[in-house]
Every structure is written in structure tokens, then in C-alpha cells.
XYZ file of C-alpha atoms in Angstrom:
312
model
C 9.257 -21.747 -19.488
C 6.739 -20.838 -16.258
C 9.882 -22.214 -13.928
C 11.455 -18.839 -15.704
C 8.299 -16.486 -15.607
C 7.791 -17.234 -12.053
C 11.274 -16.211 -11.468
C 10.746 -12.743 -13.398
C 7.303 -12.411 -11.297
C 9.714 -12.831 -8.564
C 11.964 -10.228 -9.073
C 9.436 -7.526 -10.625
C 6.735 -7.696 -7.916
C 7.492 -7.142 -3.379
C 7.357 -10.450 -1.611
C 4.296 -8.724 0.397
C 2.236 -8.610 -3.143
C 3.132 -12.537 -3.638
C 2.091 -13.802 -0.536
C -0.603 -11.740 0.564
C -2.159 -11.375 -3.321
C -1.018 -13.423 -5.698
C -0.768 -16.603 -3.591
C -4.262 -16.665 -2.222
C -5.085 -16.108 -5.830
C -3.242 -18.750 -6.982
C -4.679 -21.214 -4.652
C -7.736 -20.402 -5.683
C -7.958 -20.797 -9.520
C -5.261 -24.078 -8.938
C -8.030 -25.769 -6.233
C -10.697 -24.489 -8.721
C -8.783 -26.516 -10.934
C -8.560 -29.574 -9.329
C -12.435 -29.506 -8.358
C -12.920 -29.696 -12.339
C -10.641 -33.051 -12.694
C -12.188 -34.357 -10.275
C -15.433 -34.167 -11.601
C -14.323 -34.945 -15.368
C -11.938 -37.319 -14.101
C -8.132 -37.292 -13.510
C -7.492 -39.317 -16.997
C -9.902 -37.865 -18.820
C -8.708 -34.119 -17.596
C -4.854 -35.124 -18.541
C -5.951 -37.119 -21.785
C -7.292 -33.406 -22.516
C -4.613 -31.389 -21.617
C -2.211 -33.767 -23.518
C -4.596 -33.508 -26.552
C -3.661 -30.085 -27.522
C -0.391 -28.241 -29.530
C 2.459 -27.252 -27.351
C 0.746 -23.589 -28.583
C -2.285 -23.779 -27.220
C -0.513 -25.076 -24.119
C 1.028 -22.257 -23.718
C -1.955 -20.092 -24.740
C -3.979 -21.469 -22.056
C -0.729 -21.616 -19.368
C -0.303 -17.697 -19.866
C -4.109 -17.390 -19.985
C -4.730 -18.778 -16.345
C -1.602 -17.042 -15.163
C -3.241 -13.729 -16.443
C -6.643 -14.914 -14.727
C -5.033 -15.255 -11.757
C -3.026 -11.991 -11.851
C -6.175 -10.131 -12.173
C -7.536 -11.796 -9.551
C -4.971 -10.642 -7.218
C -5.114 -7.284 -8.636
C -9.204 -7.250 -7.408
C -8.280 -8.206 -4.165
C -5.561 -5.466 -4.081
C -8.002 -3.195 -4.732
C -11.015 -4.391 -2.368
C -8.865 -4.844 0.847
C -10.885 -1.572 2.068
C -14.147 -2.152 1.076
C -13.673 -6.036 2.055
C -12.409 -4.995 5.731
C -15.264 -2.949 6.028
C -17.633 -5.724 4.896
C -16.624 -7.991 7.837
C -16.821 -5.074 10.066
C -20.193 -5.113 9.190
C -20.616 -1.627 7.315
C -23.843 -3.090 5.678
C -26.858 -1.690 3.754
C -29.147 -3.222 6.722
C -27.152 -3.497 9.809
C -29.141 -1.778 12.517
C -31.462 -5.238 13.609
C -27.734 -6.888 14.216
C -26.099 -4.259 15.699
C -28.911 -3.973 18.147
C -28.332 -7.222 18.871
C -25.075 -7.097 19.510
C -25.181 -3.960 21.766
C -28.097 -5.687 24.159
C -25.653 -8.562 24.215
C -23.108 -5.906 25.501
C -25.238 -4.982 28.044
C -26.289 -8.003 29.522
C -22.652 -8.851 30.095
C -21.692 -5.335 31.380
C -24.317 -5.665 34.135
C -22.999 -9.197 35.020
C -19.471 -8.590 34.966
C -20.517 -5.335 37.886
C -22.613 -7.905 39.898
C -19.145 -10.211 39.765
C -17.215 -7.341 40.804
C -18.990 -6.360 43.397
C -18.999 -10.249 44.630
C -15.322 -10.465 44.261
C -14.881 -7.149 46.509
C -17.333 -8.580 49.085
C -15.158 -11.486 49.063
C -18.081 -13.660 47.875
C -17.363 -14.999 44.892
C -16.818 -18.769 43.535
C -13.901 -19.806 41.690
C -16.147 -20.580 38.503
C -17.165 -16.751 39.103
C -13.694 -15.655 39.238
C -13.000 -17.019 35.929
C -16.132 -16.164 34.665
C -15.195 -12.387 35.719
C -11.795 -12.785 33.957
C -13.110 -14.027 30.572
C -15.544 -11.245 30.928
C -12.739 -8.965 31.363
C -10.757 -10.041 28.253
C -14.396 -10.054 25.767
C -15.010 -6.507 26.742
C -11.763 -5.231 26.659
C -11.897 -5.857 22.962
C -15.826 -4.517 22.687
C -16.977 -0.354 22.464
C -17.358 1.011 25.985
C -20.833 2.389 24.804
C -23.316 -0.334 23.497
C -24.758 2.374 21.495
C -22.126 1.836 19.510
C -21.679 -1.415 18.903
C -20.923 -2.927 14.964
C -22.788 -6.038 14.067
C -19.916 -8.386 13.880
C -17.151 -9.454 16.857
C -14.411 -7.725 14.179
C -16.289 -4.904 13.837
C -16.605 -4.245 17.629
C -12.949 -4.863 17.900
C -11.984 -2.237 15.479
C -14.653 0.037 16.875
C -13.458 -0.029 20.681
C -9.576 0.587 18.994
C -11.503 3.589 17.742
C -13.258 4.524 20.750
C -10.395 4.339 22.962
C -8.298 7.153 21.689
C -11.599 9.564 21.687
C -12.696 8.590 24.850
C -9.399 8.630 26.690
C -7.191 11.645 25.032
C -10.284 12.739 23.120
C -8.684 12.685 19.965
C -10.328 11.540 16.734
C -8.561 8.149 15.121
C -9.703 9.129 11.880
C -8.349 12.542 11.852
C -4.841 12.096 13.652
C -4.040 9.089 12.554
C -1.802 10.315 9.437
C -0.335 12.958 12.103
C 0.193 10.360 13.945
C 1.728 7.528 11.927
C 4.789 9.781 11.133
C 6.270 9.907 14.650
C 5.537 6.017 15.512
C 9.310 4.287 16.129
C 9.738 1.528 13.950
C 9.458 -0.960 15.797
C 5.951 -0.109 16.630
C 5.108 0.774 12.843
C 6.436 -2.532 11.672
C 4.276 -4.695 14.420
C 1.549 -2.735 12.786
C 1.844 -3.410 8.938
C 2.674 -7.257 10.247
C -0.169 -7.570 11.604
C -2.414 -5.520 9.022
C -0.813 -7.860 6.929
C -2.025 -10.885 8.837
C -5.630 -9.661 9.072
C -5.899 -8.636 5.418
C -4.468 -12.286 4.181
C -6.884 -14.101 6.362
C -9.333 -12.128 5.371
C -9.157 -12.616 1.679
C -8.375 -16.321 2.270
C -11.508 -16.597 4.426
C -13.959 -14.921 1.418
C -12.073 -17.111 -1.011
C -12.288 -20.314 0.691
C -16.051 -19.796 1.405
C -16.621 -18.673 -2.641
C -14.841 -22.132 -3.071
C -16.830 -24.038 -1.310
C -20.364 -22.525 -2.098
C -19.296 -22.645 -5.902
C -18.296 -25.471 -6.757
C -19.980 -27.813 -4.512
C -23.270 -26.360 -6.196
C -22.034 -27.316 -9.707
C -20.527 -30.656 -8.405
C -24.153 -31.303 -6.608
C -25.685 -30.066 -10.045
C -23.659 -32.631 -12.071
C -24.284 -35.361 -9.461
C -20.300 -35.271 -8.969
C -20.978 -36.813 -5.206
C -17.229 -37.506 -4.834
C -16.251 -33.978 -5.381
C -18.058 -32.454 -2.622
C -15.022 -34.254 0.077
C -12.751 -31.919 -2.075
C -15.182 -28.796 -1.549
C -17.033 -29.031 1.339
C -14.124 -28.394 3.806
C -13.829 -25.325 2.380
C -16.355 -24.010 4.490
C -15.213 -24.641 8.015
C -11.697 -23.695 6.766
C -13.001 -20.278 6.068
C -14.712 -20.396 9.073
C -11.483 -21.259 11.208
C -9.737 -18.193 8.724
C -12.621 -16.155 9.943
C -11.515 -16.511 13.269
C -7.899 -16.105 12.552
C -8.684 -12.760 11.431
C -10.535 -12.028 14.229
C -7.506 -12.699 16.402
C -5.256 -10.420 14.296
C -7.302 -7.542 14.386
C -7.210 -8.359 18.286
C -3.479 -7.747 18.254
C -4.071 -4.895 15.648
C -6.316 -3.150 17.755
C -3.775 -3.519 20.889
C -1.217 -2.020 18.695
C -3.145 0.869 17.602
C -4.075 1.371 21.196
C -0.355 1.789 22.287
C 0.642 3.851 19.113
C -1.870 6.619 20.616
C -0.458 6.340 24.133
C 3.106 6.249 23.895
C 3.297 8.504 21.161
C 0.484 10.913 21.125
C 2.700 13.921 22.747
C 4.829 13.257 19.776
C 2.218 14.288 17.369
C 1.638 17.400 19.738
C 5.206 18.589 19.251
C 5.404 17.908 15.537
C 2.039 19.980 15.086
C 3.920 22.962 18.110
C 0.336 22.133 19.612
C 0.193 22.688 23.199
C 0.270 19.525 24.841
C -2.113 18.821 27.941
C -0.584 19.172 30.930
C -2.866 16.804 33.247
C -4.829 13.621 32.653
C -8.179 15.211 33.689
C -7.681 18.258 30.802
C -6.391 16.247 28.190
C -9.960 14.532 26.817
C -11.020 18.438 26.485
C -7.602 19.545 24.861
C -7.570 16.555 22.781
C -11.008 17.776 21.413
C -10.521 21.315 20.772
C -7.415 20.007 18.752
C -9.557 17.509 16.646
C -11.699 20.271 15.798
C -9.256 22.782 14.474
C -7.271 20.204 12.495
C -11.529 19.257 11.328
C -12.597 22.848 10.816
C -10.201 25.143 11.421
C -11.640 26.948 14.113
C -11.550 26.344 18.074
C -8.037 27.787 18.524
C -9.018 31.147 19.991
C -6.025 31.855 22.943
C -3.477 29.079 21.825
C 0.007 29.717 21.241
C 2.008 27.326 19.444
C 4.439 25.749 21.664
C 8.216 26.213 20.166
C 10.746 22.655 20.576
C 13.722 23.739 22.938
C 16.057 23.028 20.038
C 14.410 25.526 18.306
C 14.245 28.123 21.104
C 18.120 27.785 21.649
């Protein structure tokens, strides 16, 4: 009977809702589960199961299937509010963000005093990697420390943010669904894989962690002693998920970076904006274009700019 229901879940939901909702819900409520034999004991939890009707097996089958159906349903539905949790969009957040952005300082001024020994010709080998890893960290952190999120994915997401306003001085927020349309699709499939990747890791991390804290309380609360090998290791796993995620929005943020420069122009011609015609105008042209698509208002002596197609 569930060998055929899993088949029709098969066919009536996307492969994408499976994996990246259903499954991490699945191994959820199923090590949930297992945490609950183990603590009433394997015998003892089959001897129960056994106990009952074929009907209320199949009552309580179709039960936990619904549980967990729901459950993937919630995640579905908090994958913004849970990305912005780890970016660290917090009630309190200032202290940590502070933090984080004299951090950022500290290692801007070191990485110019390494510079400057590197082009004096000065500088150690363990300087010269020290000067590289700096180079890769704060590549991946806001320019301005000002700015700075309290959490390492929040700073990578940020500087992704940052770099199209500070370099074409365009707003993210406001061209990115101009944007998105003229992306090849190549590019905009590298970017919903690796959404993809971020999002699952991210909602295995919080679930693995819930899994953990949970039910190693009630095993500790029922003296279950034995349990906790089965719950414990929840907790560096989401840890090492944590960091997974971290990594994918790494090679999000990279992505989102080259959407903006290799097809920004494209966005220019699909809106007939004028497009810049230097690299020292275009942070001012991508500005006063921000603002008109924001306010309507700031276009005072522009013309659109007609495709050649269209001219001929």
C-alpha cells in the first residue's frame, strides 16, 4: 500500500519538492522515530506496533505521512524568513554586527600593511599566504564595515549586494526581476542549483540541530543514557550543514555577481534605457536609473534608446 502512495507522491509532486522538502522532512519525523524505540526499546516498540488492527495501522501510517507532509509544507513556506534568520536579520543584532564590522577592520588594515610589504618586496612566505587567505575572506565580506551582518552568511549575501551598487550603482533589490529575464540559461540554472543547495542545507542544518536539542533533553529527562549516541551527533552534523551552506551561498553570491556583469547592458536594452557609455559614468547612470524605476522621477533629458532591429 505506501510502496504505491509513494509512487503517486512521485508522480503528483516536482523532484525539486521531494528532495529539497519532503525528504528532509522525512528524515526528520523517521530519526524522531527511531530516538523513541530506542528509548522504549526496539521489542517493546515492535511488540506495540504489532499489537494493533491492520486499521489502525494504516490510520497511524497515513497519519505520520500527513505529519510529515505538513512539515514540508512549513518549510516551503519559511525558506525566506529562515534565509534571513541565518543572515542574521534579528530583533537585537546591532552588538554582533558591531562585532563583526571591527573584525572587518582589523583585517582590512592588516591585509594594506601586507600589501604594502609584498610591493616593498619584504614580505615572508607565511605573509604571502597570510595575504592570500586574506584576499579570499574579504572578497566574500561588504567593502564598508558599516555594513556588515552579524553572521559570515549574512556578510556573504550582503557584499553580493553591495557589489552591484557600488560598482554599476544599481540597486539588487530593485533590478533584480529586470534582470533575471535576460540571464542565458546556463547562468539561470547555476543559480536555482545552487539556491537549491543553500536552501536544503539550510533546512537540514535547523532540523538536525531541533533534533538534537529535542530529544536528547527528553532522553536526558527519562534517564535514556543510551539514546543520547543516537542524538547528540546531531549537533555537529548541523554544525558541518551550517557550513555547507555557507559555502553555497559562496558560489551563490559569485553567481549573482557575474549575472550583473555580463548581463547588466541586457537589462538596459530591454528597459530602451540608455546604457553608460564609460566605466567612470556608469555608478552615476546606474543610480539615476534605480531611482526612476524606485520613484519615477530622475529622468529629466533621457531619451529612450531604440534596438537597431527596431530602427530598421
Amino acid at each position: 500500500m505506501f510502496t504505491e502512495l509513494w509512487k503517486n507522491l512521485g508522480g503528483s509532486f516536482d523532484k525539486r519538492w521531494l528532495i529539497h522538502a519532503f525528504g528532509p522532512a522525512l528524515v526528520f519525523w523517521g530519526a524522531g522515530l527511531w530516538a523513541w524505540a530506542q528509548m522504549t526499546g526496539l521489542d517493546q516498540a515492535l511488540a506495540t506496533w504489532q499489537g494493533y488492527g491492520a486499521e489502525i495501522q494504516v490510520f497511524l501510517g497515513a497519519g505520520g505521512l500527513l505529519l510529515v507532509f505538513f512539515t514540508a509544507i512549513l518549510l516551503e513556506s519559511f525558506e525566506g524568513p529562515l534565509l534571513r534568520f541565518y543572515e542574521g536579520y534579528w530583533p537585537r543584532r546591532p552588538r554582533r554586527a558591531q562585532r563583526r564590522a571591527k573584525d572587518l577592520r582589523r583585517k582590512k588594515r592588516r591585509r594594506r600593511t601586507l600589501r604594502a610589504k609584498v610591493a616593498a618586496g619584504q614580505a615572508t612566505p607565511a605573509e604571502r599566504a597570510e595575504l592570500s587567505r586574506l584576499d579570499t575572506e574579504l572578497a566574500y565580506r561588504p567593502s564598508n564595515p558599516n555594513t556588515s551582518m552579524p553572521t559570515q552568511l549574512g556578510d556573504v549575501l550582503r557584499a553580493a549586494e553591495n557589489y552591484a551598487r557600488e560598482r554599476y550603482g544599481l540597486d539588487p533589490i530593485v533590478l533584480w526581476p529586470r534582470l533575471f529575464p535576460q540571464l542565458s540559461e546556463p547562468l539561470r540554472e547555476a543559480l536555482a542549483a545552487t539556491q537549491d543547495q543553500l536552501d536544503l542545507a539550510l533546512r537540514l542544518a535547523t532540523l538536525s540541530g531541533l533534533y538534537g536539542i529535542a530529544w536528547s533533553a527528553v532522553a536526558a529527562a527519562r534517564r535514556g543514557w543510551h539514546v543520547l549516541g543516537w542524538t547528540l551527533p546531531a549537533l555537529p552534523l548541523a554544525w558541518l550543514l551550517w557550513r555547507s551552506a555557507h559555502q553555497a551561498a559562496i558560489s551563490y553570491a559569485g553567481l549573482f555577481r557575474s549575472a550583473f556583469d555580463l548581463h547588466r547592458f541586457d537589462a538596459y536594452r530591454a528597459m530602451h534605457w540608455p546604457k553608460p557609455t564609460s566605466p567612470q559614468e556608469e555608478a552615476a547612470h546606474g543610480k539615476q536609473l534605480t531611482y526612476y524605476l524606485l520613484e519615477g522621477k530622475g529622468a529629466k533629458g533621457i531619451a529612450y534608446a531604440q534596438d537597431q532591429d527596431e530602427d530598421g
